[in-house]
Amino acid sequence: MSDVILETRNLTREFGALVAVDDVSVSIEAGSLHSIIGPNGAGKTTFFNLVSGTLRPTSGRVFFKGDDITQLPVHRTIHRGIGRSFQITNLFPNLTVLENVRLAAQAMGGDSLRFFRSHRRFSRYIERAMDVLEQVGLTDKAAQLAGTLPHGDQRKLELGMILAPDPEVLMLDEPTAGMASEQVPELMHLVQSIQESGDKTVVLVEHNMNVVMSVSDRITVMHQGALLAQGSPAEISADERVQTAYLGELYKDRQGDR
Amino acid sequence: MTTATSSPARRRSDWFKENRNRFTTLAILVFLLLAAMSGVERDDWFSTIMQGLSVGAITFLVASGLSLIFGLMDVLNLAHGELFMLGAYVGWTVYTRFDTVVDILVPLLILSAPFTLLPLWRRLAAAIGSTPLGRRWAGLGLLAAGATTTFVSVTRFPLVIWDPGNFAMSPSNFSVQIDLGTLAPLPPDTFGWPAVIAILATLLGGSLLALGFNVLRSQIDERTVVTRKHLLGFGVLIVTAIVLLAVKEPLNEWVFGLSTTWRFFLAMVVSVAVGSAAGALIEVALIRPLYDRPIYQLMMTLGVGFILIELVREVWGRPEFTMSRPAAFNGTGPGCPGEGLGGFFSGCSTLEAFGSRLRVYNEGFVILAGIVVLIGVTLLLKRTRIGMIIRAGVQDPEMVEALGINVRRVFTMVFALGSGLAAFGGVLAAPSIGLGTGMGAVFLLSAIVALAIGGLTSFPGAAAGAVLVGLLQQIIIRYGQSGINLPFLDEPFKPSPTLVPAAAILLMIVVLLVLPAGLFGRSER
Amino acid sequence: MSLLRLDEVHTFIGQYHILEGVSLDVPAGDIVALLGRNGAGKTTTLKTILGLTPARKGTVQLDGQDITLRRSFDIANMGIGYVPEHRAIFADLSVEENLRIAERNKGDLAEREELIFGLFPDLKRLIRLPGTNLSGGQQQMLAVARALVPDNRLLLIDEPSEGLAPVIIEQMMEAITRLSEHSTVLLVEQNFIVAGRLAQHYVIIEEGKSVKAGSMADLVDDDETIKRYLGAA
Amino acid sequence: MTTVRDGTTLQSSVRRWLHHRRGLLIATGLMVLFPFVVSLVVDGQGISAVFANDEGNARFLQGLAIEIFILALYALSYDLILGVTGLLSFGHAMFFAVGAYTFGIMLKTAELAWPTALLVVLAVAILQALLFGVVLPRVKGIAFALITLGIASMFWIVIQSSDLSDYAGAEIGLQGIPAPARFLDSTNERFVFYLITLAILVMVYMLYTRIADSPLGKVANAIRDNEDRALMLGFNTFWFKLVVLVIASITAALAGTIHTIHQPIVTPNVASLGYTVTALLVILIGGVGTISGAIVGAAVFRLLQYYLDRWFGGSSDLLIGAAYVLLVLYLPYGIVGTWRVKRLQIADGRKRLAALFRS
């Protein structure tokens, strides 16, 4: 068993009476691809927000490589090496594609407060950004305004912005949301190659069951804020509770037909 | 980002916990006020409170409109203070120079009459052709032609004899000077042309303008037909104008024969009407095109405020006016000052109560008017359908529109209502503080401070904030007379009256830093 | 005869090009499910029909009438009810006011009281409560009920099952089935099981484009399509 | 877009710099020659008249130009806050007025030498930016606008209150400020002072274009576009906003200082909301967020104001207000902004034309 890189202990977040995340303890192993699934409203995005520091938990803690990062503000968790993407496209629409990624790369360096040199002199960020753009396949659109990209390319750009700072853990919130089905395998392949080649950990929230089952090392199922099941893809697809709660009655019937 | 999807059912204890900051702040504020009051001599405290409430009432009238507008459409109307000022000037004009109102009203009615025939212009506009560029130039050309015609014809009406300088004179003074020959305005019969031609030319001008605006409208709408209702509206406007023109002299005499109380009442009605109309016009013509550019909207209202000030300077000139209190609140002599709270109805200018002397107008009538507006608007919001729509719109205008309600029209109505309230505040304030082009900025600042303290979108918050600001200001003024013993000064520090608004602003900054959403405001949704 | 028809609709939100060609037909009297992944543009399609995010290209027709450029309130008044994704219950208004605000003519609510409270008996009990005090399920009921107050021939319902407990989903499905006897329904639904049970037709949206449409009965057996576009099941 | 670090010689990089900056260099040169041209052509006097500080159009127009330079400096600083970083501050007049008043009081009441006074201005400018900075992490958007409006209004009220009349001269303002030095004297050494202000403006402009292009400026752009996202990229946006405020505050205070030397009178007007609106108007005319727009806008605004006042007298403010409203409605990108947008279209058209000929 490899080391645990990211761990939550009894993480709970309430919005008034609604318990969006309810006593969730998850351990994510370094170098693994760990998926979190669950129906809409299961609390996956809130869970992401708690881990990345966008939201504060009502109770419970988050550990990264053994350090307690529960109270760290969001910009600090990124510097620790946790990159996080968004379900809803969240870019700088009036800046170019290159600039979006370049900024993400620049955020990691210490020169962002320098104001007397042209940003072009810090060519390592531009080089890094171009590398990333090539990785996600947006090189030829580098000069375009991010807001004018088609939806699928915006998803790729979003991924690029996570990659640019070279984080140890990538938290991807439905990276394929809204993408054309032809592009999905391509993107997932990319995610997988990043995970394998760079010794990175990927935490993935995804709706696409096929994708999840084929790429994940481990799967966590959430339902109505709480942890329903954890295990390998095989274990999860065999788990009765998961099938009834998440995949639904109809799915079970159809499975029976086969 | 999406967080939880539903807004939760709150338990009572949660509610208290969430509002802890709010209660603490409120408690500290009350404590501070009480502590401040304890330093004031006993005889003074009642009148200080009443004066504070009076200033608070005027501030509230400005703040309430500001709050309604901001709540519903997210526009911080920085021209609101100038609408307040406009209300004061219009009210003053009706009060002291009713004759000018008739003179202005006649061409205005004629000019606006063609606008009632909207379907006609829409059909004509639709016939004009549909290339965007062509329509644009045609529309601008029509507007220019209309404006020129209007300008030439309107100056043929008797209103031209009202030189700005003349406004400063009382009607009697004015007629005396004319009799003496020291003042020689153009005689009213220098119509230039016969009245009929002037009227027709104005009608033409109005028609050209109406057509021009409709040509410039992007949507072509051919569905509408001129109905009897439209014709009726047109007829009423024209007939009113002609009748007014005919009965001008006797009407003026009759109005000047009324008591100042009645004239004050008339002034309130007219300035609220003018304020509302101006507000609606500003919203439709200038704010609406900018709904998707909020920062420009803010800049626009700022610019409109400056234009209103300059317009007032053009029309009324630069001197500052005073306005006498209406007769019902201006009595002196035997039986005055009135005794106790019953003195309110004695017709005296002052009354004695709780060991303090109060001015019936300032500390009685104004506060009363403020309370009436507070209750009236609260009822409007809570009990009527339009109030329901406003409350819903504050939260989610898109959903309201999706229910089949014309939200834009509601926006215009609320803007008009808010502007009307500000104008009402202006006319109420005029007898106690006088008129000047700077009055708007002063009260806008107070109103913004009050709103920020109370919570930008909260109507009760506007009232609470306004009262707090009013009280605080009066207490500071009172200390300005007696002095505060500060630990590090030898002599008591006597803040000058000019420093008064600064105290309220300081309070605002502190409150905003503790509670960014204000006392009653809802924090971010 | 189709009640609603979208033809190559393109919609932008600010700089973002969200819909890149959506065409669909909603036959009168049926339930049509709009399917697709998160972010595909389903909600925007509903908003475009209502004119809340107006189409820049293409046409929207209601009953043969072009409504593309009409204002939202105008479109709604032609008989379209909208149940938005996050319910959009007016928190400051009581349950009764939330219903009353939807009246187009005085007395609409009184006329349909029986239907509404028959479907959702809970609401009658809560009638005086402010909207903010309702639970998620109750809010969803209220949102549907609100769309029923005026006489609507078309209902646009966005994710009625989202975040609800299974029991309440059942109740909601029951309600939608019953109200579809009165009006046509265009339904956005993530939960394929719910959509499969309710709708007669489906339209799949992907990357802002409508890519596939047909009868729901066919789709339920079409594993290939489900796998490809919907991912689940 | 990638930069290539090749073995460029010093000579070629200087040449490239000159080429890159040719517009600015030409404009600066023209402005240096401007008084001589006016003196020769309009007044019919010799070149020496300019040095001799003689009365005439040349002297008057130099004064007007200095006012434009001051306004441009002030507007530049506002453009950095509002246009580049997207912070809507309604208290910018205070940044200017604090510089003007501090410098005046230091010279007149404290009788300091001008370099010391300048240091005091610098310190006060940094201090007031920090004061604005205190509220930065708490409030955003409209609340920030309100608080800055509040702070500036307080300053405006305090500065004209009678309590401080010994220092700030209450409503009349600060008068009788001595000239700080022989060469810092707009009355007796106008041409020298003209050149100094021109030089300052050119330097500040170059600094500002650099800032806008620097890593800091890029983060500022990101904050303007989507602050939450910038935060989630790992930028602690508070520091960036604070640095921007400090730079803008120092620039505006410098503009205020020059104003004090030029006018030798400081009135409370320069602290009023109206003066913030002036800055807003200037960058609106020039183009929000374009940097050079601030200078173009300042020139257009001041000349417009001057000529409208000459032609229409009292009604000129009304006309300026109307122009403002039309600008907001119909020309939101301003002169420079619109030109930049159209320039691409023009270049596009030219390319299409060329392609047409080639085929």
Coordinates of C-alpha atoms in Angstrom, one line a residue, chain A residues 40-41 87 89 91 93-94 145-154 174 176-184 207-210 223-224 247-251 254 258, chain C residues 15-18 20 37-41 85 159 161-166 190-193 196-197 206-208 219-223 226-233:
Chain A
N40 CA -26.8 15.2 -8.2
G41 CA -26.9 16.9 -4.9
Q87 CA -17.8 22.1 -12.7
T89 CA -16.5 26.9 -16.5
L91 CA -12.0 31.3 -16.6
P93 CA -13.1 35.3 -20.3
N94 CA -11.5 38.6 -21.4
L145 CA -9.9 35.2 -25.9
A146 CA -10.9 32.5 -23.5
G147 CA -14.5 33.6 -23.5
T148 CA -14.9 33.0 -27.2
L149 CA -13.8 29.4 -27.1
P150 CA -16.3 26.6 -27.7
H151 CA -17.4 24.9 -24.6
G152 CA -15.3 21.8 -25.1
D153 CA -12.1 23.8 -25.5
Q154 CA -13.0 25.8 -22.4
E174 CA -16.6 16.8 -13.8
T176 CA -16.0 16.2 -19.2
A177 CA -19.2 18.1 -18.3
G178 CA -20.9 19.2 -21.5
M179 CA -18.1 17.7 -23.7
A180 CA -18.9 15.9 -26.9
S181 CA -18.8 12.2 -26.4
E182 CA -16.0 11.8 -29.0
Q183 CA -13.8 14.1 -26.9
V184 CA -14.4 12.3 -23.6
H207 CA -21.1 11.4 -13.9
N208 CA -20.0 9.2 -16.7
M209 CA -20.1 5.8 -15.2
N210 CA -18.2 4.1 -18.0
H223 CA -25.3 9.8 -1.4
Q224 CA -27.2 12.7 0.2
L247 CA -28.0 3.7 -10.4
G248 CA -31.6 3.1 -9.6
E249 CA -34.2 0.4 -9.9
L250 CA -34.3 0.4 -13.6
Y251 CA -30.6 -0.3 -13.9
R254 CA -31.7 -4.1 -17.0
R258 CA -28.4 -9.4 -19.6
Chain C
Q15 CA -18.9 36.1 -24.1
Y16 CA -19.7 32.4 -23.7
H17 CA -21.3 30.7 -26.7
I18 CA -23.6 28.3 -24.8
E20 CA -24.5 26.1 -30.8
R37 CA -24.5 15.7 -19.3
N38 CA -23.9 18.4 -16.8
G39 CA -23.1 21.7 -18.6
A40 CA -24.3 20.5 -22.0
G41 CA -26.8 23.4 -22.2
E85 CA -33.4 24.2 -11.6
E159 CA -34.4 18.8 -12.8
S161 CA -35.6 15.2 -8.9
E162 CA -32.4 16.9 -8.0
G163 CA -31.3 16.5 -4.4
L164 CA -34.6 14.9 -3.4
A165 CA -35.1 11.7 -1.3
P166 CA -36.4 8.7 -3.3
Q190 CA -30.3 14.0 -15.0
N191 CA -31.7 10.9 -13.5
F192 CA -32.2 8.7 -16.5
I193 CA -34.5 6.4 -14.7
G196 CA -37.3 7.1 -18.9
R197 CA -40.4 6.5 -16.8
E206 CA -24.3 17.7 -26.1
E207 CA -21.8 20.7 -26.2
G208 CA -24.7 23.0 -26.8
L219 CA -33.8 4.8 -26.1
V220 CA -34.3 2.6 -23.1
D221 CA -33.1 -0.4 -25.1
D222 CA -30.4 1.5 -26.9
D223 CA -27.5 0.8 -24.7
I226 CA -27.1 5.7 -23.4
K227 CA -23.4 4.8 -22.9
R228 CA -22.2 7.2 -25.4
Y229 CA -24.1 10.3 -24.5
L230 CA -25.4 9.9 -21.0
G231 CA -22.6 7.9 -19.5
A232 CA -24.7 6.4 -16.8
A233 CA -26.2 3.0 -16.9

